[in-house]
């Protein structure tokens, strides 16, 4: 979901690693320990929650969270909660990072001090205000100066305790006076429309003296200000909740008698001082990206250059000599744009993510990986180390398996992972770590049963392995077998190093990272999964000496259970099946695949003739066959909607039900209205429901963005419930994985990487020039680059630099145009927006420099 800015699509995303808390203050009780969890919030809207770590003052979470951000925000915040013995949650503190400061900490492990949470500092939203200072002549002929303060509307106020009933107070403050007035309360909305005007006498009336301008006492005006406070009307005995304020000195009206603008609400200055309490610190790694994506034609030169990368040969340096032969037209993959990106990026993962997504989008991922893998194999001297490094090949295959193999993991591993997490059977086999009352032999038996179950479902799942993964494994097997013809097992180990070592074993070890469980497992379950993962990894490796694979003697002894030929045979048969040429997905992949599930609130569909259309919390489950909801997770479905019956999935305007984050699933007879828990979750459900229903033949082209209430549609006022929609449906996500990805956005990311590492590109260009001219021993400063053909690599580098500089000029022109059109105080850039003030300073500096 992108924000449109005059033809430019703006995407925001964030990837967060929540590490650990340390030095929390002890609980004021006998045991002193706390049960804490952490939430991730966009301003004050929670979008993710970690598990609860019990009885610790230094809890470790180790949880990862990624989301596309569908709206603007001021702070990325992390709130720390403590759950007491009565299962009540109390807030301990927070870490709040301003949006404009996120780049300071980008992709770096950072400890943040936990800050005290004050109700007066919890502020979000903006207010639209108009002030007018005017002279008024009364009936008696005297003059006074009056201020008209018009409160128009607010946007993005917080939801407090599940609701928001806002009102505003407007106060004129002076050295010797305070005068307040109040708007009406607007019920159940965080975007209230007030449009109320309040009048204040700024000065006392004086005699009419025929002067052309009424003069106000300078000192008095300088000391006066107008203050607007936003409040949430509460039924609680503690009073109304403060939502934010703004203060405007009246001297700003000297230059213009009318002043109209949007303002960001600010925290209240409550005069607190002194050293803050030591609330501990939180370790985070945050990666925030903001992509400004142009239309496709701007990316064609760089995209075409990148997509040619798979049309080359992954040959060894000795084969380069054949290039002089006119009959040989293939070039080494090291001369390609994709390889160059991997060479200049600080980490191969940076390059692999957008490359894989771009090549998947165009259906060219298999030729690319085949080429770079073949080149790596030809540089490998020992078959036992094949694909063991963190190379571009390894990272690209990892990323492809994550994208293409997620459903495969769900079908294969999720049922057993769920069982392990729920039953908590003791599986510790290290005699030193045994708990009191545990039996070592019983634990070994539990662990053996789990390993056997997982091993069997993996080795019998070959027909379900996605086609794109099988095609990659076939090319790996062929390259390895050709390079190491004397090693009969290398065709197996080349594939097992990925499917077992880098796919199944990590998914078992950390199921939360592969969407197999919502959170990082508890310590006991995590230990069980670690032991299973180690054993499965060794079973799949087919190494000659199994016992040597384990540093711990207890693991080597446990592995004796599996020293049977049937395990090795099962692994080889499985590897043969998933790496066979021409193999395609078997129809068994059409079994129901769980895509997403979770609690949401739904409105009754009116399937019964009588009854209220009320809202109820239900457990929703989506597979590739149907969309269902249940009273609870374990219950039978109350309603099942076949995927082919979904005609459209769209947002619902907030004013329909006075509820945020609502969407609708439109069916032939009725519409199901659903409220998600937050904006990120709503986007995820809309995207995935749209994706699975995209190919339905009867999909709608128009829909109603509001609901049918009180005999008419709120959006177009049509009185018939069957009236055709009044708004075009939004463009959906195609169902095919190779088309789900936005090719322009991925090329924009690759451009950004090339731009960041431009100095390395130029260094690599120097290295090619040096080797081309002198053809002597390479200089040490250039030795970090893999360059097989200096001349062709030099040509590629020149094309990359030219394409990047062209895009850089487009971005610079876009920023200049935006700077000229931007109005400070508009709804998009309200007064008080620090990120915009920083942007203004930067653009002013650029403009001055260019002049």
mmCIF file of C-alpha atoms in Angstrom, residues 514-848:
data_model
loop_
_atom_site.group_PDB
_atom_site.id
_atom_site.type_symbol
_atom_site.label_atom_id
_atom_site.label_comp_id
_atom_site.label_asym_id
_atom_site.label_seq_id
_atom_site.Cartn_x
_atom_site.Cartn_y
_atom_site.Cartn_z
ATOM 1 C CA UNK A 514 9.327 -18.458 9.404
ATOM 2 C CA UNK A 515 5.738 -17.670 10.485
ATOM 3 C CA UNK A 516 5.351 -21.113 12.071
ATOM 4 C CA UNK A 517 4.605 -19.583 15.490
ATOM 5 C CA UNK A 518 3.653 -16.033 16.538
ATOM 6 C CA UNK A 519 6.488 -15.585 19.064
ATOM 7 C CA UNK A 520 9.935 -16.773 20.007
ATOM 8 C CA UNK A 521 9.417 -20.010 22.026
ATOM 9 C CA UNK A 522 9.822 -20.184 25.802
ATOM 10 C CA UNK A 523 13.245 -21.400 27.092
ATOM 11 C CA UNK A 524 12.257 -25.069 27.535
ATOM 12 C CA UNK A 525 10.601 -25.334 24.107
ATOM 13 C CA UNK A 526 13.480 -23.416 22.536
ATOM 14 C CA UNK A 527 15.926 -25.957 23.988
ATOM 15 C CA UNK A 528 13.857 -28.859 22.597
ATOM 16 C CA UNK A 529 13.756 -27.257 19.145
ATOM 17 C CA UNK A 530 17.526 -26.652 19.286
ATOM 18 C CA UNK A 531 18.199 -30.348 19.937
ATOM 19 C CA UNK A 532 15.804 -31.422 17.172
ATOM 20 C CA UNK A 533 17.316 -28.913 14.717
ATOM 21 C CA UNK A 534 20.868 -30.149 15.399
ATOM 22 C CA UNK A 535 19.846 -33.760 14.813
ATOM 23 C CA UNK A 536 17.849 -33.062 11.624
ATOM 24 C CA UNK A 537 20.714 -30.943 10.284
ATOM 25 C CA UNK A 538 23.173 -33.803 10.812
ATOM 26 C CA UNK A 539 20.800 -36.394 9.348
ATOM 27 C CA UNK A 540 20.443 -34.295 6.215
ATOM 28 C CA UNK A 541 24.136 -33.519 5.837
ATOM 29 C CA UNK A 542 25.137 -37.113 4.870
ATOM 30 C CA UNK A 543 28.574 -36.456 6.371
ATOM 31 C CA UNK A 544 30.899 -39.453 6.643
ATOM 32 C CA UNK A 545 31.582 -39.105 10.385
ATOM 33 C CA UNK A 546 28.337 -38.324 12.219
ATOM 34 C CA UNK A 547 29.770 -38.268 15.729
ATOM 35 C CA UNK A 548 32.361 -35.692 14.665
ATOM 36 C CA UNK A 549 29.478 -33.349 13.778
ATOM 37 C CA UNK A 550 28.715 -32.860 17.476
ATOM 38 C CA UNK A 551 30.893 -31.075 19.996
ATOM 39 C CA UNK A 552 28.837 -32.473 22.881
ATOM 40 C CA UNK A 553 29.345 -36.137 23.801
ATOM 41 C CA UNK A 554 25.687 -36.499 24.855
ATOM 42 C CA UNK A 555 24.561 -35.474 21.334
ATOM 43 C CA UNK A 556 26.967 -37.958 19.717
ATOM 44 C CA UNK A 557 25.583 -40.713 21.959
ATOM 45 C CA UNK A 558 21.987 -39.721 21.168
ATOM 46 C CA UNK A 559 22.731 -39.816 17.434
ATOM 47 C CA UNK A 560 23.494 -43.544 17.685
ATOM 48 C CA UNK A 561 19.721 -44.045 17.486
ATOM 49 C CA UNK A 562 19.862 -42.862 13.871
ATOM 50 C CA UNK A 563 22.958 -44.683 12.626
ATOM 51 C CA UNK A 564 20.871 -46.863 10.338
ATOM 52 C CA UNK A 565 21.089 -47.037 6.557
ATOM 53 C CA UNK A 566 17.340 -46.378 6.209
ATOM 54 C CA UNK A 567 17.849 -42.760 7.301
ATOM 55 C CA UNK A 568 20.598 -42.109 4.736
ATOM 56 C CA UNK A 569 18.529 -43.817 2.011
ATOM 57 C CA UNK A 570 15.469 -41.723 2.864
ATOM 58 C CA UNK A 571 17.531 -38.513 2.669
ATOM 59 C CA UNK A 572 19.033 -39.471 -0.716
ATOM 60 C CA UNK A 573 15.646 -40.406 -2.172
ATOM 61 C CA UNK A 574 14.207 -37.096 -0.974
ATOM 62 C CA UNK A 575 17.142 -35.093 -2.401
ATOM 63 C CA UNK A 576 16.890 -36.965 -5.699
ATOM 64 C CA UNK A 577 13.198 -36.160 -5.981
ATOM 65 C CA UNK A 578 13.479 -32.418 -5.285
ATOM 66 C CA UNK A 579 16.441 -31.972 -7.655
ATOM 67 C CA UNK A 580 15.210 -34.010 -10.622
ATOM 68 C CA UNK A 581 15.049 -32.366 -14.032
ATOM 69 C CA UNK A 582 11.549 -31.667 -15.281
ATOM 70 C CA UNK A 583 9.920 -32.416 -11.918
ATOM 71 C CA UNK A 584 6.761 -30.349 -11.354
ATOM 72 C CA UNK A 585 4.477 -29.821 -8.382
ATOM 73 C CA UNK A 586 2.234 -32.780 -7.616
ATOM 74 C CA UNK A 587 -1.497 -32.216 -7.155
ATOM 75 C CA UNK A 588 -1.124 -32.968 -3.467
ATOM 76 C CA UNK A 589 0.076 -29.365 -3.053
ATOM 77 C CA UNK A 590 -3.589 -28.461 -3.549
ATOM 78 C CA UNK A 591 -4.400 -29.601 -0.017
ATOM 79 C CA UNK A 592 -5.604 -26.700 2.164
ATOM 80 C CA UNK A 593 -2.740 -24.409 3.124
ATOM 81 C CA UNK A 594 -3.205 -22.126 6.132
ATOM 82 C CA UNK A 595 -2.332 -18.602 4.997
ATOM 83 C CA UNK A 596 -3.329 -16.436 7.977
ATOM 84 C CA UNK A 597 -5.374 -16.618 11.173
ATOM 85 C CA UNK A 598 -6.211 -14.510 14.214
ATOM 86 C CA UNK A 599 -8.909 -12.771 16.259
ATOM 87 C CA UNK A 600 -10.828 -9.842 14.727
ATOM 88 C CA UNK A 601 -14.224 -8.223 15.276
ATOM 89 C CA UNK A 602 -16.968 -8.812 12.709
ATOM 90 C CA UNK A 603 -20.410 -7.372 12.160
ATOM 91 C CA UNK A 604 -23.328 -9.802 11.861
ATOM 92 C CA UNK A 605 -24.090 -10.391 8.166
ATOM 93 C CA UNK A 606 -27.865 -10.498 8.546
ATOM 94 C CA UNK A 607 -28.128 -14.135 7.505
ATOM 95 C CA UNK A 608 -31.007 -14.532 9.995
ATOM 96 C CA UNK A 609 -34.272 -12.804 9.171
ATOM 97 C CA UNK A 610 -34.527 -11.277 12.641
ATOM 98 C CA UNK A 611 -31.789 -10.235 15.001
ATOM 99 C CA UNK A 612 -29.431 -7.353 15.678
ATOM 100 C CA UNK A 613 -26.473 -6.703 13.409
ATOM 101 C CA UNK A 614 -24.078 -6.402 16.318
ATOM 102 C CA UNK A 615 -20.292 -6.744 16.499
ATOM 103 C CA UNK A 616 -18.601 -9.850 17.948
ATOM 104 C CA UNK A 617 -15.049 -11.061 18.394
ATOM 105 C CA UNK A 618 -14.307 -14.128 16.254
ATOM 106 C CA UNK A 619 -11.329 -16.297 15.274
ATOM 107 C CA UNK A 620 -10.706 -15.930 11.519
ATOM 108 C CA UNK A 621 -8.839 -18.459 9.408
ATOM 109 C CA UNK A 622 -7.832 -18.158 5.739
ATOM 110 C CA UNK A 623 -6.633 -21.073 3.588
ATOM 111 C CA UNK A 624 -6.147 -21.283 -0.167
ATOM 112 C CA UNK A 625 -9.649 -22.860 -0.281
ATOM 113 C CA UNK A 626 -11.855 -20.850 2.085
ATOM 114 C CA UNK A 627 -12.215 -17.961 4.534
ATOM 115 C CA UNK A 628 -13.895 -18.967 7.816
ATOM 116 C CA UNK A 629 -14.650 -17.585 11.242
ATOM 117 C CA UNK A 630 -15.116 -19.463 14.511
ATOM 118 C CA UNK A 631 -16.268 -18.670 18.050
ATOM 119 C CA UNK A 632 -12.815 -19.696 19.287
ATOM 120 C CA UNK A 633 -9.678 -21.176 17.751
ATOM 121 C CA UNK A 634 -10.623 -24.803 18.460
ATOM 122 C CA UNK A 635 -14.324 -24.574 17.444
ATOM 123 C CA UNK A 636 -15.976 -25.601 14.202
ATOM 124 C CA UNK A 637 -16.532 -22.726 11.743
ATOM 125 C CA UNK A 638 -19.669 -20.643 12.200
ATOM 126 C CA UNK A 639 -19.414 -19.459 8.596
ATOM 127 C CA UNK A 640 -17.371 -20.562 5.585
ATOM 128 C CA UNK A 641 -16.828 -18.387 2.513
ATOM 129 C CA UNK A 642 -15.307 -20.240 -0.489
ATOM 130 C CA UNK A 643 -12.493 -18.229 -2.089
ATOM 131 C CA UNK A 644 -14.351 -18.209 -5.415
ATOM 132 C CA UNK A 645 -17.229 -16.331 -3.716
ATOM 133 C CA UNK A 646 -15.063 -13.354 -2.732
ATOM 134 C CA UNK A 647 -15.901 -10.601 -5.228
ATOM 135 C CA UNK A 648 -13.743 -7.843 -3.702
ATOM 136 C CA UNK A 649 -11.884 -6.902 -0.519
ATOM 137 C CA UNK A 650 -11.772 -3.187 0.261
ATOM 138 C CA UNK A 651 -11.442 -0.697 3.120
ATOM 139 C CA UNK A 652 -14.552 0.700 4.826
ATOM 140 C CA UNK A 653 -14.719 4.422 5.550
ATOM 141 C CA UNK A 654 -14.450 5.138 9.258
ATOM 142 C CA UNK A 655 -17.624 7.217 9.350
ATOM 143 C CA UNK A 656 -19.770 4.149 8.490
ATOM 144 C CA UNK A 657 -19.527 2.563 11.935
ATOM 145 C CA UNK A 658 -17.330 5.106 13.757
ATOM 146 C CA UNK A 659 -14.656 2.382 13.922
ATOM 147 C CA UNK A 660 -11.074 2.416 12.646
ATOM 148 C CA UNK A 661 -9.220 -0.243 10.612
ATOM 149 C CA UNK A 662 -12.346 -1.765 9.047
ATOM 150 C CA UNK A 663 -12.534 -3.637 5.759
ATOM 151 C CA UNK A 664 -15.220 -5.513 3.836
ATOM 152 C CA UNK A 665 -15.297 -8.924 2.175
ATOM 153 C CA UNK A 666 -17.919 -8.592 -0.567
ATOM 154 C CA UNK A 667 -19.884 -11.747 -1.500
ATOM 155 C CA UNK A 668 -22.645 -12.297 -4.103
ATOM 156 C CA UNK A 669 -25.525 -11.892 -1.605
ATOM 157 C CA UNK A 670 -24.085 -10.006 1.392
ATOM 158 C CA UNK A 671 -21.022 -8.176 2.659
ATOM 159 C CA UNK A 672 -18.968 -9.162 5.709
ATOM 160 C CA UNK A 673 -17.641 -6.141 7.652
ATOM 161 C CA UNK A 674 -14.538 -6.799 9.769
ATOM 162 C CA UNK A 675 -12.443 -4.668 12.121
ATOM 163 C CA UNK A 676 -8.748 -5.532 12.464
ATOM 164 C CA UNK A 677 -6.761 -4.742 15.594
ATOM 165 C CA UNK A 678 -4.530 -2.099 13.969
ATOM 166 C CA UNK A 679 -3.672 -0.484 10.638
ATOM 167 C CA UNK A 680 -0.831 -2.914 9.844
ATOM 168 C CA UNK A 681 -2.984 -5.987 10.477
ATOM 169 C CA UNK A 682 -5.815 -4.530 8.374
ATOM 170 C CA UNK A 683 -3.443 -4.019 5.460
ATOM 171 C CA UNK A 684 -2.081 -7.570 5.749
ATOM 172 C CA UNK A 685 -5.568 -9.133 5.713
ATOM 173 C CA UNK A 686 -6.709 -6.954 2.787
ATOM 174 C CA UNK A 687 -3.572 -7.815 0.795
ATOM 175 C CA UNK A 688 -3.709 -11.578 1.326
ATOM 176 C CA UNK A 689 -7.488 -11.858 0.799
ATOM 177 C CA UNK A 690 -7.158 -9.816 -2.381
ATOM 178 C CA UNK A 691 -4.271 -11.981 -3.542
ATOM 179 C CA UNK A 692 -6.046 -15.347 -3.146
ATOM 180 C CA UNK A 693 -9.252 -14.070 -4.790
ATOM 181 C CA UNK A 694 -7.603 -12.041 -7.575
ATOM 182 C CA UNK A 695 -8.306 -14.593 -10.306
ATOM 183 C CA UNK A 696 -12.014 -15.029 -9.493
ATOM 184 C CA UNK A 697 -14.002 -14.585 -12.709
ATOM 185 C CA UNK A 698 -16.787 -12.487 -11.156
ATOM 186 C CA UNK A 699 -14.591 -9.986 -9.318
ATOM 187 C CA UNK A 700 -16.186 -6.543 -9.030
ATOM 188 C CA UNK A 701 -14.839 -3.431 -10.705
ATOM 189 C CA UNK A 702 -16.777 -0.993 -8.469
ATOM 190 C CA UNK A 703 -17.800 -1.084 -4.795
ATOM 191 C CA UNK A 704 -19.356 1.007 -1.997
ATOM 192 C CA UNK A 705 -16.652 2.443 0.321
ATOM 193 C CA UNK A 706 -19.317 3.029 3.023
ATOM 194 C CA UNK A 707 -22.005 0.807 4.520
ATOM 195 C CA UNK A 708 -25.730 0.455 3.777
ATOM 196 C CA UNK A 709 -27.423 1.937 6.872
ATOM 197 C CA UNK A 710 -30.855 3.406 7.576
ATOM 198 C CA UNK A 711 -32.180 2.601 4.100
ATOM 199 C CA UNK A 712 -29.371 4.042 1.956
ATOM 200 C CA UNK A 713 -25.678 3.797 1.113
ATOM 201 C CA UNK A 714 -23.782 6.453 3.089
ATOM 202 C CA UNK A 715 -21.331 7.035 0.217
ATOM 203 C CA UNK A 716 -23.630 7.650 -2.782
ATOM 204 C CA UNK A 717 -27.047 7.898 -1.035
ATOM 205 C CA UNK A 718 -28.503 5.161 -3.325
ATOM 206 C CA UNK A 719 -31.575 3.650 -1.632
ATOM 207 C CA UNK A 720 -31.396 0.141 -3.102
ATOM 208 C CA UNK A 721 -29.194 -2.277 -1.186
ATOM 209 C CA UNK A 722 -28.371 -3.950 -4.532
ATOM 210 C CA UNK A 723 -27.305 -0.702 -6.214
ATOM 211 C CA UNK A 724 -23.975 -1.067 -8.091
ATOM 212 C CA UNK A 725 -20.879 0.383 -6.437
ATOM 213 C CA UNK A 726 -19.962 4.036 -6.773
ATOM 214 C CA UNK A 727 -16.142 3.795 -6.488
ATOM 215 C CA UNK A 728 -13.631 1.835 -8.635
ATOM 216 C CA UNK A 729 -12.054 -1.152 -6.858
ATOM 217 C CA UNK A 730 -8.400 -0.734 -5.978
ATOM 218 C CA UNK A 731 -5.796 -2.602 -8.020
ATOM 219 C CA UNK A 732 -5.113 -5.905 -6.331
ATOM 220 C CA UNK A 733 -2.141 -8.189 -5.984
ATOM 221 C CA UNK A 734 -1.912 -10.924 -8.638
ATOM 222 C CA UNK A 735 -2.016 -14.465 -7.290
ATOM 223 C CA UNK A 736 1.218 -15.671 -8.891
ATOM 224 C CA UNK A 737 4.301 -15.217 -6.684
ATOM 225 C CA UNK A 738 6.280 -14.052 -9.707
ATOM 226 C CA UNK A 739 3.844 -11.143 -10.166
ATOM 227 C CA UNK A 740 3.105 -10.210 -6.542
ATOM 228 C CA UNK A 741 6.340 -8.246 -6.360
ATOM 229 C CA UNK A 742 6.629 -4.626 -7.476
ATOM 230 C CA UNK A 743 9.505 -4.630 -9.982
ATOM 231 C CA UNK A 744 9.856 -0.833 -10.003
ATOM 232 C CA UNK A 745 10.098 -0.697 -6.217
ATOM 233 C CA UNK A 746 12.801 -3.387 -6.130
ATOM 234 C CA UNK A 747 14.780 -1.560 -8.846
ATOM 235 C CA UNK A 748 14.469 1.645 -6.791
ATOM 236 C CA UNK A 749 15.965 -0.220 -3.815
ATOM 237 C CA UNK A 750 18.829 -1.504 -5.953
ATOM 238 C CA UNK A 751 19.443 2.035 -7.245
ATOM 239 C CA UNK A 752 19.588 3.240 -3.620
ATOM 240 C CA UNK A 753 22.200 0.596 -2.784
ATOM 241 C CA UNK A 754 24.329 1.485 -5.812
ATOM 242 C CA UNK A 755 24.030 5.150 -4.853
ATOM 243 C CA UNK A 756 25.092 4.457 -1.233
ATOM 244 C CA UNK A 757 28.128 2.461 -2.410
ATOM 245 C CA UNK A 758 29.075 4.733 -5.335
ATOM 246 C CA UNK A 759 32.644 5.123 -4.008
ATOM 247 C CA UNK A 760 33.064 1.328 -4.139
ATOM 248 C CA UNK A 761 31.698 1.248 -7.691
ATOM 249 C CA UNK A 762 34.301 3.806 -8.689
ATOM 250 C CA UNK A 763 37.005 1.831 -6.850
ATOM 251 C CA UNK A 764 35.997 -1.295 -8.722
ATOM 252 C CA UNK A 765 36.120 0.687 -11.957
ATOM 253 C CA UNK A 766 39.688 1.741 -11.120
ATOM 254 C CA UNK A 767 40.564 -1.904 -10.448
ATOM 255 C CA UNK A 768 39.263 -2.940 -13.880
ATOM 256 C CA UNK A 769 41.155 -0.107 -15.557
ATOM 257 C CA UNK A 770 44.353 -1.047 -13.747
ATOM 258 C CA UNK A 771 44.124 -4.711 -14.702
ATOM 259 C CA UNK A 772 43.065 -3.964 -18.273
ATOM 260 C CA UNK A 773 46.004 -1.622 -18.899
ATOM 261 C CA UNK A 774 48.815 -3.384 -17.088
ATOM 262 C CA UNK A 775 47.541 -6.958 -16.912
ATOM 263 C CA UNK A 776 50.006 -7.454 -14.082
ATOM 264 C CA UNK A 777 49.535 -8.514 -10.459
ATOM 265 C CA UNK A 778 46.524 -6.752 -8.996
ATOM 266 C CA UNK A 779 47.129 -4.059 -6.436
ATOM 267 C CA UNK A 780 46.283 -4.978 -2.864
ATOM 268 C CA UNK A 781 43.647 -2.239 -2.548
ATOM 269 C CA UNK A 782 41.657 -3.843 -5.372
ATOM 270 C CA UNK A 783 42.034 -7.479 -4.255
ATOM 271 C CA UNK A 784 38.682 -7.571 -2.422
ATOM 272 C CA UNK A 785 36.781 -7.593 -5.739
ATOM 273 C CA UNK A 786 36.182 -10.713 -7.858
ATOM 274 C CA UNK A 787 36.921 -9.596 -11.426
ATOM 275 C CA UNK A 788 37.304 -12.313 -14.060
ATOM 276 C CA UNK A 789 37.035 -10.139 -17.185
ATOM 277 C CA UNK A 790 38.236 -6.552 -16.510
ATOM 278 C CA UNK A 791 37.132 -5.143 -19.862
ATOM 279 C CA UNK A 792 33.535 -6.414 -19.736
ATOM 280 C CA UNK A 793 33.213 -5.618 -16.026
ATOM 281 C CA UNK A 794 34.425 -2.073 -16.761
ATOM 282 C CA UNK A 795 31.722 -1.682 -19.435
ATOM 283 C CA UNK A 796 29.049 -2.919 -16.995
ATOM 284 C CA UNK A 797 30.267 -0.514 -14.302
ATOM 285 C CA UNK A 798 30.094 2.418 -16.716
ATOM 286 C CA UNK A 799 26.491 1.501 -17.598
ATOM 287 C CA UNK A 800 25.546 1.117 -13.926
ATOM 288 C CA UNK A 801 27.049 4.471 -12.960
ATOM 289 C CA UNK A 802 25.338 6.205 -15.877
ATOM 290 C CA UNK A 803 21.918 4.696 -14.971
ATOM 291 C CA UNK A 804 22.349 5.518 -11.269
ATOM 292 C CA UNK A 805 23.334 9.131 -11.964
ATOM 293 C CA UNK A 806 20.326 9.562 -14.249
ATOM 294 C CA UNK A 807 17.996 8.312 -11.498
ATOM 295 C CA UNK A 808 19.787 10.468 -8.942
ATOM 296 C CA UNK A 809 19.069 13.552 -11.054
ATOM 297 C CA UNK A 810 15.367 12.557 -11.258
ATOM 298 C CA UNK A 811 15.243 12.256 -7.455
ATOM 299 C CA UNK A 812 16.968 15.612 -7.029
ATOM 300 C CA UNK A 813 14.522 17.272 -9.458
ATOM 301 C CA UNK A 814 11.576 15.682 -7.622
ATOM 302 C CA UNK A 815 12.863 17.084 -4.305
ATOM 303 C CA UNK A 816 13.349 20.550 -5.829
ATOM 304 C CA UNK A 817 9.818 20.549 -7.277
ATOM 305 C CA UNK A 818 8.340 19.309 -4.019
ATOM 306 C CA UNK A 819 10.238 21.972 -2.091
ATOM 307 C CA UNK A 820 8.812 24.713 -4.306
ATOM 308 C CA UNK A 821 5.221 23.466 -3.933
ATOM 309 C CA UNK A 822 5.350 22.649 -0.236
ATOM 310 C CA UNK A 823 3.456 24.870 2.170
ATOM 311 C CA UNK A 824 4.442 24.763 5.830
ATOM 312 C CA UNK A 825 1.214 24.637 7.809
ATOM 313 C CA UNK A 826 -0.660 22.483 5.303
ATOM 314 C CA UNK A 827 -2.332 19.242 6.350
ATOM 315 C CA UNK A 828 0.586 17.254 4.877
ATOM 316 C CA UNK A 829 3.226 19.403 6.636
ATOM 317 C CA UNK A 830 1.680 20.866 9.804
ATOM 318 C CA UNK A 831 3.447 23.420 11.968
ATOM 319 C CA UNK A 832 5.562 21.624 14.562
ATOM 320 C CA UNK A 833 6.654 18.810 12.197
ATOM 321 C CA UNK A 834 10.364 18.482 13.050
ATOM 322 C CA UNK A 835 11.068 16.101 10.168
ATOM 323 C CA UNK A 836 9.757 18.704 7.726
ATOM 324 C CA UNK A 837 11.790 21.463 9.384
ATOM 325 C CA UNK A 838 14.909 19.323 8.886
ATOM 326 C CA UNK A 839 13.893 18.774 5.253
ATOM 327 C CA UNK A 840 13.426 22.551 4.762
ATOM 328 C CA UNK A 841 16.935 23.221 6.102
ATOM 329 C CA UNK A 842 18.454 20.555 3.855
ATOM 330 C CA UNK A 843 16.700 21.805 0.736
ATOM 331 C CA UNK A 844 17.558 25.429 1.528
ATOM 332 C CA UNK A 845 21.221 24.404 1.845
ATOM 333 C CA UNK A 846 21.056 22.506 -1.468
ATOM 334 C CA UNK A 847 19.385 25.454 -3.224
ATOM 335 C CA UNK A 848 21.960 27.916 -1.861
#
